[in-house]
Coordinates of C-alpha atoms in Angstrom, one line a residue:
X1 CA 3.0 -16.7 12.6
X2 CA 4.4 -20.2 13.4
X3 CA 6.8 -22.5 12.0
X4 CA 3.7 -24.7 11.3
X5 CA 2.3 -21.4 8.5
X6 CA 2.2 -23.0 4.9
X7 CA 3.0 -19.6 4.0
X8 CA 6.6 -18.7 6.3
X9 CA 8.5 -19.3 3.9
X10 CA 6.9 -16.8 1.2
X11 CA 7.2 -13.8 4.4
X12 CA 9.3 -11.3 3.6
X13 CA 12.7 -10.2 6.4
X14 CA 11.3 -6.9 6.7
X15 CA 8.9 -4.5 5.6
X16 CA 8.7 -1.6 3.5
X17 CA 7.2 1.6 5.3
X18 CA 4.7 3.9 3.2
X19 CA 2.9 4.1 0.3
X20 CA 2.0 5.3 -3.1
X21 CA 2.4 9.7 -3.2
X22 CA 1.5 12.0 -5.7
X23 CA 4.9 13.2 -5.6
X24 CA 6.7 10.3 -5.8
X25 CA 4.2 8.5 -8.4
X26 CA 4.5 12.2 -10.5
X27 CA 8.6 12.1 -10.1
X28 CA 8.5 8.3 -11.3
X29 CA 6.8 8.9 -14.3
X30 CA 8.3 11.9 -15.3
X31 CA 11.9 9.9 -15.1
X32 CA 10.5 7.2 -16.9
X33 CA 10.7 5.5 -20.1
X34 CA 7.5 5.5 -21.0
X35 CA 6.9 9.0 -20.3
X36 CA 10.2 9.6 -22.9
X37 CA 8.8 8.0 -25.6
X38 CA 5.7 8.5 -25.7
X39 CA 5.4 12.4 -24.4
X40 CA 1.5 13.3 -24.4
X41 CA 0.8 14.8 -28.1
X42 CA -0.7 14.6 -31.3
X43 CA 0.9 11.0 -31.9
X44 CA 0.9 9.2 -28.8
X45 CA -1.3 8.6 -25.7
X46 CA 0.6 9.9 -22.4
X47 CA 0.6 6.4 -20.6
X48 CA -0.2 7.9 -17.3
X49 CA -3.4 9.9 -15.6
X50 CA -4.4 10.8 -12.7
X51 CA -6.4 9.3 -9.4
X52 CA -6.8 11.2 -6.3
X53 CA -3.6 13.2 -7.2
X54 CA -1.5 10.1 -7.7
X55 CA 0.0 9.7 -11.2
X56 CA -0.7 6.2 -12.3
X57 CA 0.4 4.0 -15.4
X58 CA -2.7 3.3 -17.3
X59 CA -1.2 -0.7 -17.9
X60 CA -0.9 -2.8 -14.7
X61 CA 1.7 -5.6 -13.8
X62 CA -1.2 -8.4 -13.4
X63 CA -0.3 -11.0 -11.4
X64 CA -2.4 -13.8 -12.3
X65 CA -0.7 -17.2 -13.1
X66 CA 2.6 -15.3 -11.7
X67 CA 5.0 -17.4 -9.0
X68 CA 7.9 -17.5 -7.8
X69 CA 9.2 -20.6 -9.6
X70 CA 9.9 -18.9 -13.1
X71 CA 12.5 -16.6 -13.7
X72 CA 10.7 -15.0 -16.5
X73 CA 8.2 -13.9 -14.3
X74 CA 10.5 -12.0 -12.7
X75 CA 12.2 -10.6 -15.7
X76 CA 9.4 -9.3 -16.3
X77 CA 8.1 -8.0 -12.9
X78 CA 11.6 -5.8 -12.9
X79 CA 11.3 -4.7 -16.2
X80 CA 8.1 -3.3 -16.0
X81 CA 9.1 -1.2 -13.3
X82 CA 12.5 -0.4 -15.3
X83 CA 10.1 0.7 -18.1
X84 CA 7.5 2.9 -16.3
X85 CA 4.7 0.4 -15.4
X86 CA 4.0 2.0 -12.0
X87 CA 0.8 -0.5 -11.0
X88 CA 0.5 -4.2 -9.7
X89 CA -2.1 -5.9 -8.9
X90 CA -2.3 -9.1 -7.3
X91 CA -4.2 -11.2 -4.9
X92 CA -3.4 -14.1 -1.9
X93 CA -4.7 -16.6 -4.3
X94 CA -2.7 -16.1 -7.3
X95 CA 0.2 -18.7 -7.3
X96 CA -1.4 -19.7 -3.6
X97 CA 0.6 -16.8 -2.1
X98 CA 3.5 -16.8 -4.7
X99 CA 2.4 -14.1 -6.6
X100 CA 2.7 -11.7 -3.7
X101 CA 5.6 -12.9 -2.3
X102 CA 7.7 -12.6 -6.0
X103 CA 6.0 -9.0 -5.8
X104 CA 7.7 -8.4 -2.1
X105 CA 11.0 -9.4 -3.6
X106 CA 11.6 -7.6 -6.7
X107 CA 10.0 -4.6 -4.5
X108 CA 12.6 -4.9 -2.0
X109 CA 15.1 -5.4 -4.0
X110 CA 14.6 -2.3 -6.4
X111 CA 14.0 -0.3 -3.3
X112 CA 17.1 -2.0 -1.5
X113 CA 19.4 -0.8 -4.7
X114 CA 17.8 2.6 -4.6
X115 CA 16.5 2.3 -8.5
X116 CA 12.6 2.8 -6.6
X117 CA 10.9 4.3 -3.8
X118 CA 8.2 2.5 -2.1
X119 CA 6.1 5.5 -3.1
X120 CA 6.5 5.6 -6.6
X121 CA 4.1 2.5 -6.9
X122 CA 1.0 2.0 -6.4
X123 CA 0.3 -2.0 -5.2
X124 CA -3.3 -3.6 -5.1
X125 CA -4.0 -6.8 -3.9
X126 CA -7.2 -8.8 -3.0
X127 CA -8.8 -11.6 -0.7
X128 CA -12.1 -13.7 -0.5
X129 CA -10.7 -17.3 -2.1
X130 CA -9.8 -20.0 -0.2
X131 CA -7.9 -22.8 -1.8
X132 CA -4.5 -24.2 -1.5
X133 CA -2.4 -23.3 1.8
X134 CA -5.6 -20.8 2.9
X135 CA -7.8 -24.3 2.6
X136 CA -4.8 -25.8 4.5
X137 CA -5.3 -23.0 7.7
X138 CA -8.6 -23.1 7.3
X139 CA -9.5 -26.9 7.9
X140 CA -6.8 -26.7 10.8
X141 CA -8.8 -24.3 12.5
X142 CA -11.7 -26.2 11.4
X143 CA -10.3 -29.1 13.6
X144 CA -10.2 -27.6 16.8
X145 CA -13.6 -25.6 16.3
X146 CA -11.7 -22.5 15.8
X147 CA -13.4 -21.7 12.2
X148 CA -13.8 -18.5 10.4
X149 CA -17.6 -17.5 10.7
X150 CA -19.6 -17.0 7.5
X151 CA -17.4 -19.5 5.1
X152 CA -19.0 -20.1 1.5
X153 CA -18.4 -23.7 0.8
X154 CA -18.8 -23.2 -2.8
X155 CA -17.4 -26.6 -3.9
X156 CA -13.9 -29.0 -2.8
X157 CA -11.1 -27.1 -2.8
X158 CA -13.0 -23.7 -3.0
X159 CA -14.4 -21.9 -0.5
X160 CA -15.0 -17.9 -0.2
X161 CA -15.2 -15.6 2.7
X162 CA -15.5 -11.8 3.7
X163 CA -15.6 -11.9 7.0
X164 CA -14.1 -9.1 9.1
X165 CA -12.0 -11.9 10.5
X166 CA -10.7 -13.3 7.6
X167 CA -10.3 -10.6 5.8
X168 CA -8.3 -8.9 9.4
X169 CA -5.9 -12.3 9.3
X170 CA -5.8 -12.3 5.3
X171 CA -4.3 -8.9 5.3
X172 CA -2.0 -9.7 7.4
X173 CA -0.7 -12.4 5.7
X174 CA -0.6 -10.2 2.1
X175 CA 1.1 -7.5 3.5
X176 CA 4.2 -10.1 5.1
X177 CA 4.6 -11.7 1.6
X178 CA 4.8 -8.1 0.0
X179 CA 6.9 -7.4 2.7
X180 CA 5.2 -4.0 3.0
X181 CA 3.2 -1.9 5.9
X182 CA 1.1 -0.5 3.6
X183 CA -1.4 -1.8 0.7
X184 CA -2.7 1.2 -1.8
X185 CA -5.8 -0.9 -2.4
X186 CA -7.1 -3.9 -1.1
X187 CA -10.2 -5.8 -2.4
X188 CA -13.2 -7.9 -2.0
X189 CA -11.9 -10.6 -4.3
X190 CA -15.4 -12.0 -6.3
X191 CA -17.5 -11.8 -3.4
X192 CA -20.2 -13.1 -5.9
X193 CA -19.2 -16.9 -5.3
X194 CA -21.8 -16.4 -2.0
X195 CA -25.0 -15.4 -4.9
X196 CA -23.7 -18.3 -6.9
X197 CA -24.0 -20.8 -4.2
X198 CA -26.9 -19.5 -3.2
X199 CA -28.6 -20.1 -6.5
X200 CA -27.0 -23.1 -7.0
X201 CA -29.0 -23.7 -3.5
X202 CA -32.4 -22.6 -4.7
X203 CA -32.5 -20.1 -2.1
X204 CA -35.0 -17.3 -2.8
X205 CA -33.0 -14.1 -4.6
X206 CA -34.2 -11.4 -2.5
X207 CA -32.9 -13.4 0.9
X208 CA -29.5 -14.2 -0.6
X209 CA -29.1 -10.6 -1.8
X210 CA -30.3 -9.1 1.2
X211 CA -27.6 -11.2 3.3
X212 CA -24.6 -10.5 0.1
X213 CA -25.3 -6.7 0.9
X214 CA -25.2 -6.9 4.6
X215 CA -21.9 -9.4 4.3
X216 CA -20.6 -6.4 2.1
X217 CA -21.6 -3.3 4.1
X218 CA -19.6 -5.7 7.7
X219 CA -16.5 -5.9 5.6
X220 CA -16.8 -2.0 4.6
X221 CA -16.8 -1.3 8.3
X222 CA -13.6 -3.3 8.6
X223 CA -11.9 -1.9 5.9
X224 CA -12.6 1.9 7.2
X225 CA -10.9 0.6 10.6
X226 CA -7.8 -0.7 8.5
X227 CA -7.4 2.8 7.0
X228 CA -7.5 4.3 9.9
X229 CA -4.5 2.4 11.1
X230 CA -2.8 3.0 7.7
X231 CA -2.7 -0.6 6.8
X232 CA -4.9 0.6 3.3
X233 CA -4.9 3.5 1.7
X234 CA -8.0 2.6 -0.4
X235 CA -10.5 -0.6 -0.7
X236 CA -13.2 -1.4 -3.3
X237 CA -14.3 -4.6 -4.9
X238 CA -13.0 -7.1 -7.7
X239 CA -16.1 -8.7 -9.0
X240 CA -16.5 -10.5 -12.5
X241 CA -20.7 -9.3 -12.6
X242 CA -20.8 -6.1 -11.9
X243 CA -20.9 -5.6 -15.8
X244 CA -24.0 -7.9 -16.1
X245 CA -27.3 -7.4 -16.5
X246 CA -28.7 -5.8 -13.1
X247 CA -31.7 -9.0 -12.6
X248 CA -29.8 -11.8 -12.7
X249 CA -29.1 -13.3 -9.3
X250 CA -25.5 -13.4 -9.3
X251 CA -24.4 -10.2 -10.2
X252 CA -23.4 -7.1 -7.9
X253 CA -25.0 -4.0 -8.5
X254 CA -22.5 -0.6 -8.0
X255 CA -25.5 1.8 -7.3
X256 CA -26.4 -0.6 -4.1
X257 CA -22.5 -1.1 -3.3
X258 CA -22.1 3.0 -3.3
X259 CA -25.1 3.4 -1.1
X260 CA -23.4 1.0 1.6
X261 CA -20.0 2.9 1.2
X262 CA -22.4 5.8 1.7
X263 CA -23.9 4.6 4.8
X264 CA -20.7 3.4 6.6
X265 CA -18.9 6.8 5.8
X266 CA -22.1 8.3 7.6
X267 CA -22.1 6.1 10.6
X268 CA -18.1 6.0 11.1
X269 CA -18.8 10.0 11.0
X270 CA -16.0 10.0 8.0
X271 CA -15.2 12.7 5.9
X272 CA -15.0 10.6 2.9
X273 CA -15.3 6.8 1.5
X274 CA -12.6 4.8 1.3
X275 CA -14.6 2.9 -0.9
X276 CA -12.9 4.0 -4.4
X277 CA -11.7 0.6 -6.8
X278 CA -13.5 -1.7 -9.1
X279 CA -12.5 -4.1 -10.4
X280 CA -14.1 -5.9 -13.5
X281 CA -13.2 -7.6 -16.9
X282 CA -13.8 -5.9 -20.2
X283 CA -12.5 -6.9 -23.7
X284 CA -13.5 -6.4 -27.7
X285 CA -16.0 -9.5 -26.6
X286 CA -17.0 -8.5 -23.6
X287 CA -18.4 -4.9 -23.7
X288 CA -21.2 -4.9 -20.8
X289 CA -19.4 -2.4 -19.0
X290 CA -20.6 0.1 -21.5
X291 CA -24.2 -0.3 -21.8
X292 CA -26.3 1.3 -20.5
X293 CA -28.4 -0.8 -18.4
X294 CA -28.1 0.6 -14.8
X295 CA -31.0 3.2 -14.5
X296 CA -30.6 4.8 -18.0
X297 CA -26.2 4.7 -17.1
X298 CA -23.3 2.5 -18.0
X299 CA -20.9 0.9 -15.3
X300 CA -18.4 3.9 -16.8
X301 CA -20.9 6.8 -16.6
X302 CA -21.5 5.2 -12.9
X303 CA -17.7 5.4 -12.2
X304 CA -16.6 8.5 -13.7
X305 CA -19.9 10.1 -11.8
X306 CA -17.8 8.9 -8.6
X307 CA -14.9 9.6 -9.0
X308 CA -13.7 5.8 -8.8
X309 CA -10.5 4.0 -10.1
X310 CA -11.6 1.3 -13.1
X311 CA -9.5 -2.0 -13.3
X312 CA -10.1 -4.3 -16.4
X313 CA -9.1 -7.3 -16.5
X314 CA -9.1 -10.2 -18.6
X315 CA -8.6 -7.7 -21.8
X316 CA -7.1 -10.0 -23.8
X317 CA -9.1 -13.2 -22.7
X318 CA -12.6 -12.7 -24.4
X319 CA -15.5 -14.8 -23.9
X320 CA -18.0 -14.9 -27.3
X321 CA -21.7 -14.4 -27.0
X322 CA -21.2 -18.5 -27.8
X323 CA -19.5 -19.2 -25.0
X324 CA -16.0 -20.0 -26.4
X325 CA -12.9 -18.1 -25.4
X326 CA -10.5 -16.1 -27.7
X327 CA -7.0 -14.8 -27.0
X328 CA -6.9 -11.7 -28.3
X329 CA -3.5 -12.0 -29.8
X330 CA -2.7 -12.1 -33.4
X331 CA 0.3 -10.5 -35.7
X332 CA -1.3 -9.6 -39.2
X333 CA 2.4 -9.9 -40.8
X334 CA 2.8 -13.4 -39.4
X335 CA 1.8 -16.2 -41.9
X336 CA -0.1 -18.4 -40.3
X337 CA 0.8 -21.4 -42.2
X338 CA 4.7 -20.7 -41.7
X339 CA 4.6 -20.2 -38.3
X340 CA 2.6 -23.1 -38.0
X341 CA 5.2 -25.2 -39.5
X342 CA 8.3 -23.1 -37.6
X343 CA 6.9 -24.3 -34.6
X344 CA 6.7 -27.6 -35.5
X345 CA 9.5 -28.5 -36.3
X346 CA 10.8 -27.0 -33.3
X347 CA 8.7 -29.5 -31.3
X348 CA 10.2 -32.5 -33.3
X349 CA 13.9 -31.1 -32.3
X350 CA 12.5 -31.5 -28.5
X351 CA 10.1 -34.9 -29.3
X352 CA 13.5 -36.5 -31.4
X353 CA 15.7 -35.1 -28.4
X354 CA 13.5 -37.0 -25.7
X355 CA 13.3 -40.3 -27.7
X356 CA 17.5 -40.0 -27.5
X357 CA 17.6 -38.8 -23.5
X358 CA 15.1 -41.5 -22.7
X359 CA 17.4 -44.4 -23.9
X360 CA 19.3 -43.4 -20.5
X361 CA 16.2 -46.0 -18.6
X362 CA 15.9 -49.1 -18.4
X363 CA 13.3 -50.7 -21.0
X364 CA 9.8 -51.4 -19.7
X365 CA 10.6 -48.3 -16.6
X366 CA 8.2 -46.1 -18.3
X367 CA 4.8 -46.3 -20.1
X368 CA 4.5 -42.6 -21.6
X369 CA 6.2 -39.6 -22.7
X370 CA 6.1 -35.9 -23.6
X371 CA 5.6 -36.9 -27.5
X372 CA 2.8 -39.6 -26.7
X373 CA 1.0 -37.7 -24.3
X374 CA 0.6 -34.5 -26.8
X375 CA 1.4 -35.0 -30.1
X376 CA -1.9 -36.8 -31.1
X377 CA -3.5 -34.0 -29.7
X378 CA -1.8 -30.6 -31.1
X379 CA -4.8 -30.2 -33.4
X380 CA -7.4 -30.8 -31.1
X381 CA -7.1 -28.1 -28.9
X382 CA -10.1 -25.2 -29.2
X383 CA -8.1 -22.5 -27.2
X384 CA -5.3 -21.7 -24.7
X385 CA -7.7 -22.9 -21.9
X386 CA -8.7 -26.2 -23.5
X387 CA -4.8 -26.7 -23.8
X388 CA -4.2 -25.3 -20.3
X389 CA -6.9 -27.8 -18.4
X390 CA -5.2 -30.8 -20.4
X391 CA -1.9 -30.1 -19.6
X392 CA -2.9 -29.7 -16.1
X393 CA -4.8 -32.7 -15.4
X394 CA -3.3 -35.2 -18.2
X395 CA 0.2 -33.7 -19.0
X396 CA 1.7 -32.8 -15.8
X397 CA 0.6 -35.7 -14.1
X398 CA 1.9 -38.5 -16.4
X399 CA 5.2 -36.2 -16.4
X400 CA 5.5 -35.8 -12.8
X401 CA 5.5 -39.7 -12.8
X402 CA 8.0 -39.9 -15.5
X403 CA 10.3 -36.8 -13.5
X404 CA 10.4 -38.9 -10.1
X405 CA 12.0 -42.7 -12.5
X406 CA 14.9 -40.4 -14.3
X407 CA 15.9 -39.4 -10.7
X408 CA 15.5 -42.7 -8.6
X409 CA 17.2 -44.5 -12.1
X410 CA 20.0 -41.3 -13.0
X411 CA 19.7 -38.6 -10.9
X412 CA 19.0 -35.2 -10.1
X413 CA 21.0 -33.7 -12.7
X414 CA 19.6 -35.4 -15.5
X415 CA 16.1 -34.8 -14.2
X416 CA 17.0 -31.1 -14.0
X417 CA 18.3 -31.7 -17.5
X418 CA 14.9 -33.1 -18.7
X419 CA 12.7 -30.6 -16.7
X420 CA 15.0 -27.9 -18.4
X421 CA 13.9 -29.3 -22.1
X422 CA 9.8 -29.9 -20.8
X423 CA 9.8 -25.7 -20.0
X424 CA 11.2 -25.2 -23.6
X425 CA 8.8 -27.2 -24.8
X426 CA 5.3 -26.2 -23.3
X427 CA 5.8 -22.2 -24.9
X428 CA 5.9 -24.0 -27.9
X429 CA 2.6 -26.0 -27.9
X430 CA 1.1 -22.7 -26.5
X431 CA 2.1 -21.0 -29.6
X432 CA 1.1 -24.3 -31.9
X433 CA -2.4 -23.6 -30.7
X434 CA -2.8 -20.4 -31.0
X435 CA -1.8 -20.3 -34.6
X436 CA -3.9 -23.2 -35.3
X437 CA -6.3 -21.1 -33.9
X438 CA -6.1 -17.9 -35.0
X439 CA -9.0 -18.2 -37.8
X440 CA -11.1 -16.1 -35.8
X441 CA -8.6 -13.6 -34.7
X442 CA -8.1 -12.8 -38.3
X443 CA -11.5 -12.4 -38.7
X444 CA -11.7 -9.8 -35.6
X445 CA -8.4 -8.1 -36.3
X446 CA -10.4 -7.3 -40.3
X447 CA -13.2 -5.9 -38.1
X448 CA -11.8 -3.7 -36.2
X449 CA -9.6 -2.2 -39.4
X450 CA -12.7 -2.0 -41.5
X451 CA -14.1 0.6 -39.1
X452 CA -11.2 1.9 -37.8
X453 CA -8.4 1.7 -40.8
X454 CA -6.1 3.5 -38.2
X455 CA -5.2 0.6 -36.3
X456 CA -3.8 -1.1 -39.9
X457 CA -0.4 -2.9 -39.2
X458 CA -0.6 -2.8 -35.4
X459 CA -1.0 -6.2 -33.6
X460 CA -4.4 -7.4 -32.3
X461 CA -3.3 -7.0 -28.7
X462 CA -2.1 -3.6 -29.1
X463 CA -5.3 -3.0 -30.9
X464 CA -7.2 -4.3 -28.4
X465 CA -5.7 -2.4 -25.4
X466 CA -5.7 1.1 -27.3
X467 CA -9.7 0.6 -27.8
X468 CA -9.8 -0.5 -23.7
X469 CA -7.8 3.1 -23.1
X470 CA -10.4 4.8 -25.1
X471 CA -13.5 4.1 -23.6
X472 CA -11.8 3.9 -19.9
X473 CA -10.1 7.2 -20.9
X474 CA -8.7 7.1 -16.9
X475 CA -8.3 3.7 -15.7
X476 CA -6.3 1.2 -15.7
X477 CA -6.0 -2.3 -17.5
X478 CA -4.3 -5.5 -16.3
X479 CA -2.2 -6.9 -18.3
X480 CA -0.3 -10.6 -17.8
X481 CA 3.3 -9.3 -18.6
X482 CA 4.6 -12.5 -17.5
X483 CA 7.2 -11.9 -19.9
X484 CA 9.7 -9.7 -21.0
X485 CA 8.7 -9.6 -25.0
X486 CA 4.8 -9.3 -23.2
X487 CA 5.8 -6.1 -21.2
X488 CA 7.5 -4.4 -24.5
X489 CA 4.3 -5.3 -26.3
X490 CA 2.2 -3.5 -24.0
X491 CA 4.0 -0.2 -24.5
X492 CA 2.5 -0.5 -28.2
X493 CA -0.7 0.4 -27.0
X494 CA 0.4 4.5 -26.3
X495 CA 1.3 4.6 -30.1
X496 CA -1.8 6.9 -30.9
X497 CA -4.1 9.3 -29.1
X498 CA -7.2 8.2 -27.6
X499 CA -10.1 6.8 -30.4
X500 CA -13.0 8.1 -30.6
X501 CA -15.4 5.2 -29.9
X502 CA -18.8 4.6 -28.8
X503 CA -21.1 2.2 -27.5
X504 CA -22.4 0.6 -30.3
X505 CA -19.2 0.7 -32.2
X506 CA -17.9 -2.6 -30.1
X507 CA -21.1 -4.4 -30.6
X508 CA -20.0 -4.3 -33.9
X509 CA -16.3 -6.2 -33.1
X510 CA -18.9 -9.3 -32.0
X511 CA -18.0 -12.8 -33.7

């Protein structure tokens, strides 16, 4: 790695030795706040379970949309360790590499202060995407005719690869960003991009899948060698298509993947396979993981039978049968109208402040303001993703131009002041859109408490997490705990023993 490496500033100065161990994870859990608050018994759910001898928290700190720039993310991660969450899920492409770097910095500081041991924590990372800084690296190599083999050029700005040469490069970079000599789990990140690309180009399905599973097997051979070197403890696949109907072109078959893992184990003469972890989406509106469509078994049945670790992503971002995205967050104790009124008043304070602040600029030096590009559209956003797209494609580019103008005319101090006010306003926009579109969340909540009255009084996110715990029984739910309040809220999902919920019950939640 040289000074031209776009990830250079994200690497840690030193590398922590070790990996999660049975003794240390058990010790950590028994001394945790979570253990003391939710001691296993008839009133609570044990926040921990055992996987291959290691004691893991049922909720992981999910690092999607987590990066270095936000002090809130750092504080939330620190709090999650303090409370007792000892599983972290990140990826090489989360935050363009910054997510792994943040995990590495916080973990190193905790270890240095004596608050944590490396062996207390179960770290998961993933690789496969070629975006951002990785795309820059790949583009430079291609100019020199040194490109990685078997790249899937899915679309502009988003390529994909699971070839061993690329995985070798990515694993080394991930370890340096995390500051670790070994990760506990290394996952192939959405390898189905290969199938999505082949379907788009009308390649015969049988031919595409033959090549797909050949590539996965080759990656497993590579990962077994990395296990032998001690750089990873376990490996697996994160795929959005594991729960899908097996006849679908882009579906990834866990049964087939298990066959491949067994073949690799036999060919390499291993006592056991390192393939041990499966990640997939699941939530109240997406119950494919419970449907018995794999030779009469469900995805969870197969996972349990093979003693795999299930990792559930998107637990609170649900896609309905109609394709609408719902944020499973709702507090029945809050009045929708009153909350909207309070948020709008806070936004108006920001808008008024901005109007007065921008008087420092000469007339005609800017065309748009935060108010003019957001206020007219407040009631038009269908969901949080719709808002996020609007912010990314419209609001942020316009605001960046205005921020540059402020710096040019009145300097960096005023620029910083304006940026800080915008950062305060963005969460208000998110809350406004959430409460404006809360009707369906309320409908779903009422359905749940009709069938399961024990959840009456809980908020929807806690209920959604607890029902996932109940269906997984032993597994990890990956939660985007980007704020300290989210960390605290997650703890509420342990406030009752497992519910007796079956596949048919989930169908009743559909909206």
